Amino acid sequence: MKGNEALAEAAILAGCDGYFGYPITPQSEIMEYLMAEQPMHRTGMVVLQAESEIASINMVYGGAGAGKRVMTSSSSPGISLMQEGISYLAGAELPCVIVNVVRGGPGLGTIQPAQSDYFQSVKGGGHGDYKMITLAPFSVQEMADFVALGFDLAFKYRIPVMILSDGAIGQMMEKVVLPVQRPRWTEQEIREMSPWATVGRTKDRHNNIITSLNLKSDVQEEHNRQLQAKYKTIIENEVRYEESYCEDAEVILIAYGTSARICQKAVDIARHQGIKLGLLRPISLFPFPEAALIKYAEKVKGFLSVEMSAGQMVEDIRLVVEGKTKVAHYGRMGGIVPTTDEIIENVKNLIN
Amino acid sequence: MSFETHKFNSHIAVPENLVYAKTPLMNDKPLSYCPGCGHGTIHRLIMETVEELDILEDTIGIAPVGCSVLAYEFMGTDVQQAAHGRACALATGISRLYPDKYVFTYQGDGDLAAIGTAETIHACNRGENIVIIFVNNGIYGMTGGQMAPTTLPGMKTSTSPFGREQKDAGYPLKMTELVAHLPGTYYVTRQSVHTPVNVRKAKKAIKKAFELTRHKKGVSFVELVSNCNSGWKMTPVDANKWMEENMFPFYPLGDIKVPSK
């Protein structure tokens, strides 16, 4: 299956209640697949084409506030339009899944794959102090797996979860093992599991309110403190990463998504050439695998961050490493993916 | 109000003489609105409707950004507070996922007719099964009386200090007439709450709007032309008089679209 299609099918299988989206390349297959599949007849899942990404994310807000498993997907320019809604979702602490199949920017940019929305995803993107859990799939399999995982994390922490993919992962075809069908929640289950949700007030409780507004400064500061405490819990519990050949490595590549796929190959080639190269692949970009980086920082000659951007994740690596080792960046932009030769050459430069 | 504390009227104010009481669905909090403002009355009419139709467990409201941003403090239903202009998108999401629920938005003219025009038009055009309550006072009240899309020609506001000039600021937007043209709207009406008679008519319209969503035939849209005595810089009495003389000729009261029997 195509990455985008696997993700769409996985959404139905994850017991998703509603998808709201607006077409944009290179992710339109997600809504096309859902519309053709008619999940209303399979699980009762709603699929709606909105008039804009702004409307999509606010339909998600409405559904999430009413306790449903809801999601949207888009690509970079569309995700920019959603930033207001994402900030409100974070402020009101609503769970949802947002998929960004990244293309090159800024502006209308290119429809080819890129990783230049890293800052936007892990640093907030919209206004105010907030974070999203950000998962970076590097295969069609992970496109499928991260939907259910995303919903689980979103509801566990009442937080928007971003699946940060890219045009290459979205468009490429691979074998995929699809998960088993999860049931959608009944209204009674939603009332029990999410007692905060606006499902309609029963006589035994006060009215539920979904809002991100606090007119009193001390109340807003306390709300911000609680959000930060939640993010700290997430940092302590939800770091996900994968490492290969790191134990004896002289240089470790740090890469996620499509870049990580190329880096896997680069490690194989380098090892054949006798270069002790490893790969550390962050799967969660927020929370970032800080402990793993610190562990290796004192053992290696350097880290090389490989990204399809001008160098965004490299800044976080430098923050974590605090000068304990060299940190370099190699990136391509505009929809061009780095090659293994280019990566190995940069590794050699780092060693010398 | 407790009967005991009003000794002066205590022989009259006994339960058997009670002709009116505040609906328990209005939370017992002082309203944040200016004295003379229509919002409090409109809130009450919606809550009375929910009470009378006995639909509390199936009603979800959407509060806007504007003076009524805190509507959820006063209304006893479950409420979501939306980003500025996005109420109809929230309502769409909820209504699609809970097709048997009563979902209403509560929006001012800046929220519905300026920043939220796209969301409003498209929700109406899709024929979402929701109630839209549109409070039009021709001005941005909360931010201090700036020009709204519904500000009348020549009307002075803090951002049109010499009066709204059509060559610069265009024309007042009649959203209600506009959405009435769309096949997705089912019931469209314009009312006011400035006299007891009008309050009764507005109540009837709001109740009808909620009842009609049971047909699942599209949007019920109720505009309430209201005053903003603070923003208009008038006394409440003068504001109501000015509204009758200036707002009503431009925004005439009455039904615009009624479902055929």
XYZ file of C-alpha atoms in Angstrom:
613
model
C 0.000 0.000 0.000
C 0.923 3.630 -0.337
C 1.899 5.307 2.924
C -1.039 7.687 2.748
C -3.489 4.862 2.037
C -2.104 2.690 4.831
C -2.592 5.576 7.234
C -6.165 6.096 6.049
C -7.042 2.405 6.414
C -5.375 2.364 9.825
C -7.593 5.258 10.885
C -10.718 3.220 10.159
C -9.196 0.228 11.965
C -8.230 2.393 14.948
C -11.898 3.097 15.635
C -11.582 6.704 14.530
C -14.947 8.494 14.705
C -14.320 11.318 12.282
C -11.906 12.613 9.673
C -12.137 16.249 8.538
C -9.794 17.442 5.807
C -9.063 19.607 2.803
C -7.188 18.421 -0.303
C -3.493 19.240 -0.678
C -0.591 17.446 -2.381
C 1.144 15.171 -1.403
C -1.455 13.731 0.992
C -4.777 13.908 -0.866
C -4.862 10.088 -1.093
C -5.792 9.995 2.603
C -9.203 11.615 2.108
C -9.644 10.012 -1.342
C -9.103 6.563 0.173
C -11.517 7.282 3.020
C -14.209 8.653 0.702
C -13.929 5.621 -1.594
C -13.865 3.186 1.316
C -17.079 4.629 2.855
C -16.185 3.796 6.467
C -19.691 4.962 7.517
C -20.854 1.546 6.296
C -17.989 -0.311 8.009
C -17.661 1.334 11.413
C -19.866 4.416 11.311
C -16.847 6.712 10.881
C -17.640 10.167 9.474
C -15.521 11.580 6.635
C -16.098 15.197 5.661
C -14.369 17.454 3.141
C -14.254 20.898 4.746
C -14.071 24.287 3.030
C -10.550 24.944 4.339
C -7.884 23.661 6.685
C -9.090 26.270 9.175
C -12.534 24.690 9.173
C -11.035 21.155 9.275
C -9.050 21.745 12.432
C -12.021 23.440 14.099
C -14.306 20.540 13.208
C -11.648 18.400 14.881
C -11.811 20.728 17.909
C -15.591 20.298 18.117
C -15.420 16.518 17.832
C -12.490 16.221 20.245
C -14.278 18.428 22.761
C -17.195 16.020 22.588
C -14.906 13.080 23.417
C -14.646 11.515 19.965
C -11.551 10.062 18.273
C -11.062 12.603 15.495
C -8.272 13.453 13.092
C -7.232 15.575 10.164
C -4.371 15.513 7.706
C -2.691 18.044 5.489
C 0.649 19.129 4.136
C 2.854 22.044 5.149
C 0.932 25.130 3.850
C -2.313 23.621 5.135
C -0.760 22.831 8.507
C 0.303 26.483 8.749
C -3.365 27.454 8.344
C -4.263 25.089 11.172
C -1.887 26.607 13.713
C -4.553 28.765 15.366
C -6.744 25.719 15.906
C -3.830 23.608 17.154
C -2.967 26.257 19.747
C -6.604 26.251 20.931
C -6.634 22.433 21.042
C -3.479 22.488 23.160
C -4.881 25.236 25.404
C -8.185 23.440 25.904
C -6.282 20.128 26.320
C -8.154 18.225 23.639
C -7.008 14.886 22.205
C -6.728 14.434 18.438
C -4.400 13.225 15.703
C -3.033 15.638 13.091
C -1.029 14.287 10.149
C 1.491 16.453 8.290
C 2.845 14.906 5.084
C 5.551 17.530 4.758
C 6.504 19.236 1.485
C 9.178 21.823 0.852
C 8.649 25.468 1.786
C 8.502 28.292 2.649
C 5.322 29.567 1.059
C 3.721 27.417 -1.579
C 7.201 25.868 -1.992
C 7.247 22.542 -3.732
C 5.110 19.415 -3.655
C 8.226 17.264 -3.180
C 9.130 15.787 0.234
C 10.889 17.816 2.908
C 11.464 17.905 6.664
C 11.379 21.654 7.089
C 8.372 21.705 9.449
C 10.337 20.260 12.386
C 10.408 23.541 14.301
C 6.705 24.133 13.654
C 5.829 20.688 15.025
C 8.039 20.365 18.092
C 8.287 23.994 19.213
C 4.591 24.752 19.171
C 3.910 26.379 15.802
C 0.966 28.425 16.988
C 0.938 31.027 19.731
C 1.532 30.404 23.419
C 3.584 27.931 25.461
C 2.530 24.504 24.303
C 3.805 21.224 22.896
C 2.409 18.427 20.781
C 3.562 14.851 20.965
C 5.234 14.439 17.572
C 5.728 11.004 16.012
C 7.893 10.567 12.902
C 7.135 7.442 10.837
C 9.918 6.156 8.546
C 8.001 3.397 6.758
C 4.555 2.607 5.438
C 4.228 0.211 8.380
C 4.758 3.045 10.836
C 2.293 5.250 8.920
C -0.271 2.580 9.780
C 0.932 1.855 13.325
C 1.135 5.437 14.534
C -2.558 6.230 14.066
C -3.750 4.000 16.919
C -0.648 4.888 18.969
C -1.381 8.551 18.321
C -4.965 8.226 19.569
C -3.801 6.300 22.655
C -1.278 8.997 23.570
C -3.701 11.805 22.726
C -6.331 10.485 25.140
C -3.821 9.409 27.797
C -2.516 12.977 28.097
C -5.395 15.020 26.577
C -3.024 16.473 23.994
C -2.940 16.902 20.195
C -0.605 14.362 18.577
C 1.190 15.206 15.341
C 2.258 12.476 12.945
C 5.102 14.217 11.128
C 5.601 12.340 7.880
C 6.899 13.557 4.535
C 6.001 13.325 0.867
C 8.271 10.333 0.269
C 6.817 8.186 3.079
C 3.311 9.242 2.096
C 3.733 8.355 -1.559
C 5.913 5.242 -1.445
C 4.516 1.714 -1.587
C 5.562 -1.048 0.795
C 4.140 -4.154 2.356
C 2.219 -3.436 5.499
C 0.629 -5.527 8.227
C -2.601 -3.805 9.159
C -3.795 -3.765 12.765
C -7.005 -5.475 13.863
C -10.232 -3.486 13.951
C -10.826 -1.581 17.185
C -14.432 -0.797 18.077
C -15.616 2.816 18.152
C -16.674 4.043 21.576
C -20.342 4.285 22.469
C -21.720 7.502 23.940
C -21.927 5.805 27.327
C -18.257 4.777 27.110
C -17.310 8.338 26.172
C -19.245 9.723 29.147
C -17.401 7.327 31.471
C -13.916 7.609 29.953
C -13.947 11.343 29.233
C -16.125 12.905 31.951
C -14.902 16.339 30.813
C -16.394 15.989 27.309
C -19.340 18.114 26.154
C -21.718 15.311 25.268
C -24.770 16.944 26.861
C -25.218 17.695 30.546
C -26.792 15.070 32.764
C -28.674 16.019 35.920
C -25.926 14.671 38.185
C -23.224 17.062 37.067
C -22.445 20.704 36.348
C -22.155 21.891 32.768
C -18.944 20.862 31.042
C -16.995 23.677 29.453
C -14.288 23.371 26.812
C -12.271 26.576 26.662
C -8.734 27.908 26.554
C -9.719 31.284 28.035
C -8.551 32.445 31.471
C -9.075 36.154 32.019
C -7.272 36.127 35.375
C -3.474 36.103 35.108
C -2.903 33.892 38.126
C -5.366 31.306 36.795
C -3.691 31.389 33.372
C -0.243 30.996 34.935
C -1.459 28.022 36.960
C -2.928 26.501 33.772
C 0.432 27.011 32.041
C 2.215 25.348 34.985
C -0.082 22.357 34.708
C 0.585 22.109 30.974
C 4.334 22.219 31.593
C 4.018 19.530 34.277
C 2.137 17.365 31.770
C 4.870 17.892 29.154
C 7.468 16.865 31.768
C 5.547 13.626 32.434
C 5.492 12.991 28.688
C 9.254 13.618 28.457
C 9.801 11.103 31.272
C 7.557 8.398 29.832
C 7.032 8.638 26.101
C 10.447 8.912 24.455
C 10.696 6.586 21.482
C 13.761 5.990 19.338
C 15.665 3.257 17.543
C 19.414 2.809 17.377
C 21.587 0.677 15.159
C 25.361 0.141 15.309
C 25.702 2.861 17.941
C 27.611 0.843 20.576
C 31.031 1.003 18.885
C 30.335 3.942 16.577
C 32.844 6.731 15.987
C 30.182 8.875 14.403
C 26.441 8.610 14.878
C 23.940 9.853 12.324
C 20.806 11.384 13.805
C 17.875 11.243 11.391
C 14.136 10.591 11.257
C 11.622 9.783 8.520
C 12.891 9.525 4.948
C 16.347 10.775 5.968
C 16.616 7.864 8.400
C 15.878 5.397 5.592
C 18.765 6.798 3.565
C 20.984 6.870 6.626
C 20.328 3.150 7.240
C 21.820 2.450 3.822
C 24.673 4.886 4.454
C 25.556 3.015 7.663
C 25.683 -0.314 5.750
C 27.968 1.127 3.079
C 30.195 2.904 5.608
C 30.603 -0.251 7.696
C 31.747 -2.119 4.544
C 34.300 0.638 4.053
C 35.505 0.160 7.637
C 33.989 3.345 8.997
C 32.368 2.828 12.383
C 29.114 4.607 11.694
C 25.870 4.296 13.666
C 22.341 5.613 13.392
C 20.099 6.963 16.095
C 16.573 7.471 14.799
C 14.257 9.582 16.956
C 10.708 8.212 16.574
C 9.221 10.757 18.929
C 10.543 14.215 18.059
C 8.746 15.628 21.063
C 9.652 14.178 23.483
C 13.199 14.133 22.053
C 15.514 11.191 22.927
C 17.821 13.315 25.049
C 19.164 10.576 27.355
C 20.319 8.437 24.427
C 22.144 11.374 22.873
C 23.828 12.261 26.165
C 24.886 8.613 26.619
C 26.735 8.579 23.287
C 27.957 12.186 23.306
C 31.054 11.330 25.346
C 31.901 8.209 23.343
C 31.779 9.441 19.742
C 33.839 11.807 17.638
C 30.675 13.536 16.582
C 27.047 13.485 15.621
C 25.847 14.245 12.111
C 22.254 15.392 11.834
C 20.859 14.487 8.426
C 17.674 16.347 7.562
C 15.760 17.460 4.498
C 15.934 21.017 5.796
C 18.408 23.829 6.370
C 19.101 22.355 9.807
C 16.355 22.345 12.393
C 16.678 19.203 14.534
C 20.423 19.892 14.726
C 19.649 22.798 17.060
C 17.956 20.456 19.531
C 20.900 18.032 19.326
C 23.303 20.878 20.141
C 21.123 21.926 23.091
C 21.235 18.408 24.495
C 24.914 17.738 23.816
C 26.075 21.050 25.311
C 29.415 20.999 23.510
C 30.461 17.518 24.688
C 31.090 16.453 21.101
C 31.043 17.885 17.588
C 27.587 18.282 16.071
C 27.350 18.800 12.330
C 24.445 19.040 9.944
C 23.945 17.858 6.415
C 20.740 18.658 4.628
C 19.097 19.048 1.246
C 16.131 21.277 0.572
C 13.468 22.020 -1.989
C 12.284 18.442 -2.225
C 15.717 16.930 -2.877
C 16.704 13.955 -0.716
C 20.310 13.476 0.425
C 22.297 10.596 -1.094
C 24.344 7.994 0.770
C 27.544 9.256 -0.914
C 26.903 12.779 0.299
C 26.236 11.549 3.825
C 29.393 9.398 3.966
C 31.498 12.263 2.647
C 30.167 14.459 5.438
C 30.943 11.720 7.974
C 34.534 11.580 6.705
C 34.833 15.360 7.015
C 33.560 15.151 10.584
C 36.148 12.465 11.507
C 39.010 14.454 10.018
C -34.418 36.228 45.081
C -35.617 34.927 48.404
C -39.168 35.742 49.410
C -38.302 36.276 53.092
C -35.857 39.097 52.412
C -38.437 41.167 50.599
C -40.808 41.798 53.499
C -42.356 44.785 51.752
C -43.862 42.541 49.053
C -44.059 39.401 51.094
C -47.854 39.258 51.075
C -47.831 39.427 47.243
C -44.706 37.426 46.444
C -46.014 34.036 47.467
C -45.591 30.918 45.327
C -49.251 30.824 44.226
C -48.888 34.311 42.731
C -45.665 33.474 40.890
C -45.975 34.326 37.203
C -42.305 34.325 36.235
C -39.093 32.756 37.509
C -35.600 32.619 36.125
C -34.939 29.267 34.489
C -32.605 27.114 36.627
C -30.537 26.568 33.466
C -29.265 30.141 33.747
C -26.342 29.765 36.166
C -26.620 31.911 39.273
C -23.849 34.358 38.376
C -23.928 38.106 37.720
C -23.915 38.694 33.947
C -20.805 40.376 32.590
C -22.854 42.425 30.106
C -23.516 46.153 30.260
C -26.862 47.204 31.744
C -29.362 47.469 28.896
C -27.594 44.927 26.688
C -29.692 42.253 24.955
C -27.302 39.311 25.509
C -28.688 38.357 28.931
C -32.247 38.145 27.612
C -31.186 36.102 24.588
C -29.193 33.708 26.808
C -32.298 33.243 28.935
C -34.549 32.540 25.948
C -32.218 29.793 24.749
C -31.989 28.235 28.197
C -35.779 28.391 28.615
C -36.097 26.614 25.279
C -33.721 23.836 26.339
C -35.627 23.520 29.612
C -39.077 23.437 28.001
C -38.065 20.957 25.292
C -36.332 18.857 27.979
C -33.218 18.375 25.822
C -30.463 19.262 28.303
C -28.748 15.874 28.007
C -28.579 16.274 24.238
C -27.709 19.953 23.878
C -24.263 21.378 23.190
C -23.660 25.087 22.707
C -20.762 26.909 21.066
C -19.635 30.246 22.505
C -17.847 32.727 20.212
C -15.172 35.351 20.689
C -16.756 38.701 21.441
C -18.835 40.040 24.338
C -20.497 36.656 24.723
C -17.173 34.781 24.943
C -18.132 33.967 28.531
C -21.622 32.706 27.579
C -20.622 29.348 29.086
C -20.413 31.006 32.492
C -24.108 31.858 32.343
C -25.677 29.095 30.263
C -26.168 25.791 32.063
C -25.731 23.552 29.012
C -22.469 21.915 27.992
C -20.562 24.543 26.006
C -17.437 24.695 23.877
C -15.742 28.039 23.393
C -14.513 28.481 19.824
C -11.694 30.421 18.224
C -12.918 33.701 16.711
C -15.325 32.964 13.851
C -15.030 29.183 13.945
C -18.203 28.320 15.863
C -19.970 26.836 12.827
C -17.001 24.541 12.139
C -17.086 23.265 15.735
C -20.842 22.803 15.492
C -20.391 20.876 12.232
C -17.879 18.535 13.855
C -20.132 17.835 16.836
C -23.350 17.537 14.842
C -21.834 15.132 12.303
C -20.522 12.916 15.092
C -23.700 13.156 17.190
C -26.450 13.470 14.557
C -29.265 13.257 17.132
C -27.992 16.060 19.385
C -29.105 19.685 19.463
C -26.085 21.801 18.594
C -26.293 25.579 18.627
C -23.823 28.388 18.025
C -24.090 31.794 19.668
C -22.249 34.445 17.661
C -21.981 38.180 17.282
C -21.699 40.092 14.004
C -17.913 40.339 14.029
C -17.593 36.626 14.764
C -20.211 35.413 12.278
C -20.166 38.043 9.509
C -16.477 39.066 9.357
C -13.839 36.578 10.500
C -16.235 33.610 10.386
C -17.954 34.335 7.070
C -16.513 31.289 5.333
C -17.369 28.885 8.165
C -20.903 30.317 8.415
C -21.673 30.254 4.683
C -20.304 26.739 4.214
C -22.073 25.293 7.257
C -25.307 26.830 5.922
C -24.588 25.601 2.408
C -23.905 22.041 3.569
C -27.201 22.156 5.411
C -25.713 21.231 8.763
C -28.367 20.243 11.272
C -27.575 23.053 13.715
C -29.117 26.210 15.199
C -27.225 29.445 14.587
C -28.069 32.316 16.949
C -26.702 35.521 15.423
C -26.692 38.615 17.646
C -26.244 41.686 15.462
C -25.571 45.017 17.132
C -23.583 46.573 14.300
C -20.396 47.017 16.296
C -17.492 45.236 18.010
C -18.557 45.586 21.633
C -15.856 43.728 23.543
C -12.843 45.365 21.933
C -14.266 48.845 22.496
C -16.696 49.767 19.735
C -14.922 49.300 16.421
C -16.647 49.143 13.032
C -18.287 45.793 12.230
C -19.313 44.351 8.850
C -22.890 45.178 9.888
C -22.188 48.810 10.919
C -24.702 51.065 9.180
C -23.625 53.667 6.577
C -22.624 56.883 8.292
C -22.503 55.218 11.716
C -19.671 56.467 13.937
C -17.439 53.904 15.644
C -13.907 54.059 17.047
C -12.498 52.900 13.686
C -14.921 54.960 11.611
C -14.812 58.135 13.726
C -16.301 60.255 10.923
C -18.997 57.720 10.066
C -18.818 54.601 7.879
C -18.092 55.672 4.305
C -19.104 53.179 1.678
C -16.300 54.153 -0.689
C -13.733 53.109 1.949
C -15.474 50.510 4.075
C -17.995 48.986 1.695
C -21.554 48.129 2.578
C -23.160 46.558 5.650
C -23.417 42.796 5.144
C -26.887 41.287 5.406
C -25.812 37.778 6.345
C -29.307 36.646 7.170
C -30.715 37.460 3.718
C -27.574 35.955 2.209
C -27.862 32.575 3.960
C -31.621 32.486 3.276
C -30.737 32.097 -0.424
C -28.821 28.898 0.272
C -30.746 25.645 -0.077
C -29.014 24.347 3.058
C -30.918 26.703 5.361
C -34.316 25.490 6.568
C -35.606 28.294 8.764
C -34.296 31.869 8.681
C -35.743 34.662 10.761
C -34.820 38.050 12.241
C -36.100 39.172 15.642
C -35.242 41.526 18.497
C -35.561 41.556 22.299
C -36.019 45.264 23.058
C -39.695 45.113 24.156
C -41.704 42.431 25.987
C -43.653 41.728 22.786
C -40.463 41.256 20.804
C -39.002 39.062 23.545
C -42.020 36.768 23.193
C -41.659 36.659 19.414
C -37.933 35.982 19.702
C -38.589 33.172 22.183
C -41.067 31.603 19.774
C -38.517 31.825 16.944
C -35.708 30.303 19.020
C -37.913 27.476 20.217
C -39.073 26.821 16.670
C -35.447 26.766 15.488
C -34.544 24.081 18.035
C -37.682 22.056 17.279
C -37.038 22.188 13.530
C -33.619 20.549 13.884
C -35.561 17.352 14.614
C -36.519 17.332 10.917
C -32.800 17.204 9.978
C -33.377 19.400 6.964
C -30.705 22.016 7.478
C -29.678 25.090 9.403
C -32.095 27.075 11.550
C -30.760 30.631 11.549
C -32.071 33.220 14.016
C -30.720 36.764 13.822
C -31.431 39.003 16.791
C -30.931 42.683 16.060
C -29.691 44.031 19.353
C -28.346 47.205 20.872
C -24.929 48.143 22.186
C -25.555 51.191 24.275
C -21.933 51.310 25.490
C -20.520 50.990 21.981
C -23.084 53.341 20.509
C -22.456 55.745 23.430
C -26.134 56.131 24.342
C -28.348 55.393 27.307
C -30.140 52.036 27.083
C -33.444 53.804 26.330
C -31.908 55.980 23.618
C -30.112 52.975 22.163
C -33.367 51.068 21.770
C -34.991 54.109 20.148
C -32.015 54.528 17.803
C -32.189 50.824 16.966
C -35.866 51.100 16.017
C -35.266 54.188 13.883
C -32.031 53.128 12.168
C -31.297 49.406 12.489
C -34.788 48.029 11.804
C -35.283 49.845 8.449
C -32.017 48.292 7.256
C -32.463 44.958 9.070
C -36.259 44.444 8.988
C -37.722 42.058 11.548
C -39.706 38.962 10.611
C -39.396 35.535 9.040
C -37.318 35.343 5.854
C -37.553 31.635 5.158
C -40.056 29.255 6.731
C -40.324 25.531 5.980
C -43.339 24.749 3.825
C -45.915 22.638 5.597
